[in-house]
Amino acid sequence: DAGVIQSPRHEVTEMGQEVTLRCKPISGHNSLFWYRQTMMRGLELLIYFNNNVPIDDSGMPEDRFSAKMPNASFSTLKIQPSEPRDSAVYFCASSRLAGDTDTQYFGPGTRLTVL
Amino acid sequence: GDSVTQMEGPVTLSEEAFLTINCTYTATGYPSLFWYVQYPGEGLQLLLKATKADDKGSNKGFEATYRKETTSFHLEKGSVQVSDSAVYFCALNYGGSQGNLIFGKGTKLSVKP
């Protein structure tokens, strides 16, 4: 059974460029989460979706960040324009439901470096 | 608001030593509690969880007990191995149909042979 798939695994870009991160959740999972991990701030939830609908985007740092989930098997996180402070590892996770006992399954992450 | 506090790392142990990583939480309700582990270069994976007071989660020799009276969920293992070297995250899910995880800052464990 395939886990959560993220692409690319590594991205290096220059300040001002658009960056798109991609995620394929586990089949049959109804909730999808985007996290950012940095040394300074640890793991932060950016946004999550239930049944393809964004539920809570209060963690999205600013308007430069946007996320979509056009169908149950695909989501994107876009940064436009990118800035050096966006450098981090971005994780996508999915769970069967978003209830308090549900386990989240994480992808391997995308390491983003903005020069 | 709800929060999780973990002991600062890094923690360095010799193989077969006893491990404790402390975790305490603040929550208004009765959250579920989790330990996730992140091996180098990988995403997080669930290690164990407990969903109500006095529950004990266990997996791969690790265990943690949900203590409501002390709001704690300390991770323990009786004999660590080099392969246990990783970063360990304590987390809570504050529940409801729209619950999501709040993570501690992580504790890095290094086990030396």
Short mmCIF file of C-alpha atoms in Angstrom, two decimals:
data_model
loop_
_atom_site.label_atom_id
_atom_site.label_comp_id
_atom_site.label_asym_id
_atom_site.label_seq_id
_atom_site.Cartn_x
_atom_site.Cartn_y
_atom_site.Cartn_z
CA ASP A 1 0.00 0.00 0.00
CA ALA A 2 1.58 3.29 -1.08
CA GLY A 3 1.99 5.92 1.56
CA VAL A 4 1.64 9.65 1.14
CA ILE A 5 3.58 10.76 -1.90
CA GLN A 6 5.17 14.19 -2.16
CA SER A 7 7.03 15.83 -5.00
CA PRO A 8 9.54 17.16 -5.51
CA ARG A 9 11.69 15.87 -2.64
CA HIS A 10 14.06 18.80 -2.97
CA GLU A 11 13.51 22.20 -4.52
CA VAL A 12 16.02 25.00 -4.85
CA THR A 13 14.77 28.26 -6.27
CA GLU A 14 15.55 31.94 -6.29
CA MET A 15 13.73 34.60 -4.39
CA GLY A 16 10.67 35.84 -6.26
CA GLN A 17 10.02 32.61 -8.13
CA GLU A 18 6.83 30.62 -7.85
CA VAL A 19 7.08 27.26 -6.09
CA THR A 20 4.51 24.46 -6.27
CA LEU A 21 4.62 21.49 -3.93
CA ARG A 22 2.51 18.44 -4.65
CA CYS A 23 0.93 15.75 -2.54
CA LYS A 24 -0.96 12.55 -3.17
CA PRO A 25 -2.69 11.28 -0.02
CA ILE A 26 -3.33 7.67 0.85
CA SER A 27 -6.28 6.31 -1.07
CA GLY A 28 -9.46 6.39 1.00
CA HIS A 29 -8.25 9.07 3.35
CA ASN A 30 -10.61 11.99 3.67
CA SER A 31 -8.42 14.53 5.44
CA LEU A 32 -5.22 16.14 4.24
CA PHE A 33 -2.82 18.36 6.14
CA TRP A 34 0.08 20.60 5.11
CA TYR A 35 2.82 21.28 7.69
CA ARG A 36 6.01 23.31 7.66
CA GLN A 37 9.05 22.32 9.74
CA THR A 38 11.87 24.68 10.65
CA MET A 39 14.51 24.63 13.34
CA MET A 40 13.21 27.83 14.86
CA ARG A 41 9.48 27.11 14.92
CA GLY A 42 9.29 23.32 14.82
CA LEU A 43 6.26 21.78 13.12
CA GLU A 44 3.46 24.13 12.18
CA LEU A 45 0.12 23.24 10.64
CA LEU A 46 -0.49 25.44 7.63
CA ILE A 47 -3.87 24.22 6.38
CA TYR A 48 -6.05 21.16 6.35
CA PHE A 49 -8.82 19.81 4.16
CA ASN A 50 -11.76 17.54 4.85
CA ASN A 51 -13.29 15.91 1.79
CA ASN A 52 -11.35 18.32 -0.44
CA VAL A 53 -12.73 21.39 1.36
CA PRO A 54 -10.32 23.71 3.21
CA ILE A 55 -11.35 23.76 6.86
CA ASP A 56 -8.71 25.75 8.67
CA ASP A 57 -6.12 27.89 6.92
CA SER A 58 -5.25 30.04 9.91
CA GLY A 59 -1.70 28.70 9.84
CA MET A 60 -0.97 29.95 6.35
CA PRO A 61 1.65 32.61 6.95
CA GLU A 62 0.46 35.18 4.43
CA ASP A 63 -1.19 35.72 1.09
CA ARG A 64 1.84 34.47 -0.76
CA PHE A 65 0.81 30.95 0.29
CA SER A 66 -2.14 29.16 -1.23
CA ALA A 67 -3.31 25.56 -1.20
CA LYS A 68 -5.79 23.64 -3.30
CA MET A 69 -7.27 20.19 -3.34
CA PRO A 70 -9.08 19.74 -6.66
CA ASN A 71 -9.89 16.09 -5.97
CA ALA A 72 -9.46 13.42 -3.35
CA SER A 73 -6.11 12.25 -4.67
CA PHE A 74 -4.17 15.46 -5.21
CA SER A 75 -3.26 18.66 -3.41
CA THR A 76 -0.88 21.52 -4.08
CA LEU A 77 0.77 24.13 -1.92
CA LYS A 78 1.93 27.16 -3.84
CA ILE A 79 4.20 29.99 -2.77
CA GLN A 80 4.25 33.06 -4.99
CA PRO A 81 6.54 34.92 -4.77
CA SER A 82 8.94 32.87 -2.68
CA GLU A 83 11.27 34.43 -0.11
CA PRO A 84 14.37 33.08 1.68
CA ARG A 85 12.42 32.83 4.95
CA ASP A 86 10.17 30.25 3.29
CA SER A 87 13.08 27.79 3.31
CA ALA A 88 11.89 24.78 5.30
CA VAL A 89 10.75 21.19 4.98
CA TYR A 90 7.10 20.98 3.97
CA PHE A 91 5.18 17.85 4.92
CA CYS A 92 1.87 16.60 3.68
CA ALA A 93 -0.09 14.18 5.84
CA SER A 94 -3.39 12.40 5.43
CA SER A 95 -5.79 10.59 7.72
CA ARG A 96 -8.93 8.58 7.27
CA LEU A 97 -10.87 11.19 9.19
CA ALA A 98 -9.96 14.33 11.12
CA GLY A 99 -11.18 13.07 14.46
CA ASP A 100 -9.11 13.28 17.59
CA THR A 101 -8.11 9.63 17.60
CA ASP A 102 -7.17 9.38 13.97
CA THR A 103 -3.58 8.74 13.02
CA GLN A 104 -1.99 11.05 10.51
CA TYR A 105 0.33 9.49 7.94
CA PHE A 106 3.13 11.74 6.78
CA GLY A 107 4.87 11.93 3.45
CA PRO A 108 8.66 12.14 3.19
CA GLY A 109 8.58 15.92 2.86
CA THR A 110 9.83 18.49 0.38
CA ARG A 111 12.97 20.35 1.37
CA LEU A 112 12.63 23.87 -0.04
CA THR A 113 15.58 26.23 -0.29
CA VAL A 114 14.95 29.77 -1.48
CA LEU A 115 18.14 31.63 -2.34
CA GLY B 1 -4.43 27.70 24.19
CA ASP B 2 -3.60 24.04 23.96
CA SER B 3 0.11 23.23 23.96
CA VAL B 4 2.70 20.50 24.38
CA THR B 5 6.02 20.83 26.20
CA GLN B 6 8.81 18.32 25.70
CA MET B 7 12.14 18.02 27.41
CA GLU B 8 14.94 19.77 25.58
CA GLY B 9 17.38 17.65 23.68
CA PRO B 10 19.59 16.33 22.45
CA VAL B 11 19.63 13.18 24.52
CA THR B 12 22.63 10.91 24.12
CA LEU B 13 22.55 7.38 25.52
CA SER B 14 24.58 4.23 25.27
CA GLU B 15 23.01 1.14 23.76
CA GLU B 16 20.81 -0.79 26.23
CA ALA B 17 20.31 2.25 28.46
CA PHE B 18 16.89 3.23 29.81
CA LEU B 19 15.13 6.06 28.03
CA THR B 20 12.66 8.62 29.32
CA ILE B 21 11.50 11.61 27.31
CA ASN B 22 9.19 13.86 29.28
CA CYS B 23 6.08 15.36 27.78
CA THR B 24 3.43 17.50 29.45
CA TYR B 25 0.43 19.13 27.90
CA THR B 26 -2.06 21.91 28.44
CA ALA B 27 -5.56 21.40 27.10
CA THR B 28 -9.03 22.58 27.96
CA GLY B 29 -10.66 19.25 27.20
CA TYR B 30 -9.52 15.65 27.09
CA PRO B 31 -7.27 15.30 24.08
CA SER B 32 -5.82 12.20 22.52
CA LEU B 33 -2.06 11.99 22.93
CA PHE B 34 0.52 10.74 20.47
CA TRP B 35 4.21 10.08 20.08
CA TYR B 36 5.57 10.40 16.57
CA VAL B 37 9.11 9.53 15.50
CA GLN B 38 11.12 11.06 12.67
CA TYR B 39 14.12 9.15 11.37
CA PRO B 40 16.77 11.12 9.47
CA GLY B 41 15.56 12.28 6.09
CA GLU B 42 12.06 10.90 6.56
CA GLY B 43 8.62 12.10 7.47
CA LEU B 44 7.02 11.55 10.84
CA GLN B 45 5.44 8.22 11.66
CA LEU B 46 3.18 7.28 14.51
CA LEU B 47 4.96 5.44 17.31
CA LEU B 48 2.09 5.07 19.78
CA LYS B 49 -1.02 6.79 21.03
CA ALA B 50 -3.49 6.90 23.91
CA THR B 51 -6.99 8.24 23.63
CA LYS B 52 -8.17 8.47 27.24
CA ALA B 53 -6.86 8.81 30.76
CA ASP B 54 -4.87 5.85 32.13
CA ASP B 55 -4.51 4.31 28.67
CA LYS B 56 -1.05 2.95 27.91
CA GLY B 57 0.21 3.09 24.35
CA SER B 58 3.00 0.74 23.37
CA ASN B 59 4.95 -0.18 20.25
CA LYS B 60 8.44 -1.50 19.43
CA GLY B 61 9.35 -1.62 23.13
CA PHE B 62 8.31 1.99 23.71
CA GLU B 63 5.45 2.85 26.02
CA ALA B 64 3.69 5.90 27.42
CA THR B 65 0.80 6.26 29.86
CA TYR B 66 -1.81 9.02 29.65
CA ARG B 67 -1.76 10.65 33.10
CA LYS B 68 -4.58 13.13 33.45
CA GLU B 69 -3.68 14.08 37.03
CA THR B 70 -0.21 15.23 36.01
CA THR B 71 -1.14 16.12 32.39
CA SER B 72 1.76 14.02 31.20
CA PHE B 73 2.56 11.42 28.56
CA HIS B 74 6.19 10.47 29.13
CA LEU B 75 7.86 8.14 26.63
CA GLU B 76 9.92 5.25 28.00
CA LYS B 77 11.93 2.34 26.70
CA GLY B 78 13.80 -0.12 28.81
CA SER B 79 16.74 -0.79 26.51
CA VAL B 80 17.48 1.49 23.57
CA GLN B 81 19.23 0.44 20.38
CA VAL B 82 21.32 2.41 17.91
CA SER B 83 18.41 2.12 15.47
CA ASP B 84 16.24 4.16 17.87
CA SER B 85 18.28 7.27 17.07
CA ALA B 86 15.72 9.76 15.77
CA VAL B 87 13.70 12.81 16.74
CA TYR B 88 10.66 12.11 18.91
CA PHE B 89 7.61 14.37 18.92
CA CYS B 90 4.88 14.42 21.50
CA ALA B 91 1.54 15.67 20.18
CA LEU B 92 -2.04 16.16 21.20
CA ASN B 93 -5.21 16.26 19.22
CA TYR B 94 -7.77 18.44 20.90
CA GLY B 95 -10.62 16.60 19.39
CA GLY B 96 -13.91 17.17 17.73
CA SER B 97 -14.71 16.49 14.15
CA GLN B 98 -12.16 19.03 13.06
CA GLY B 99 -9.32 18.12 15.34
CA ASN B 100 -5.72 18.42 14.37
CA LEU B 101 -2.36 17.79 15.94
CA ILE B 102 -0.39 20.19 18.10
CA PHE B 103 3.24 19.10 18.30
CA GLY B 104 5.96 19.64 20.82
CA LYS B 105 9.30 20.89 19.51
CA GLY B 106 10.82 17.42 19.33
CA THR B 107 13.60 15.69 21.24
CA LYS B 108 16.58 14.36 19.36
CA LEU B 109 17.86 11.01 20.62
CA SER B 110 21.29 9.67 19.74
CA VAL B 111 22.19 6.15 20.82
CA LYS B 112 25.86 5.21 20.77
CA PRO B 113 27.07 1.60 20.40
#
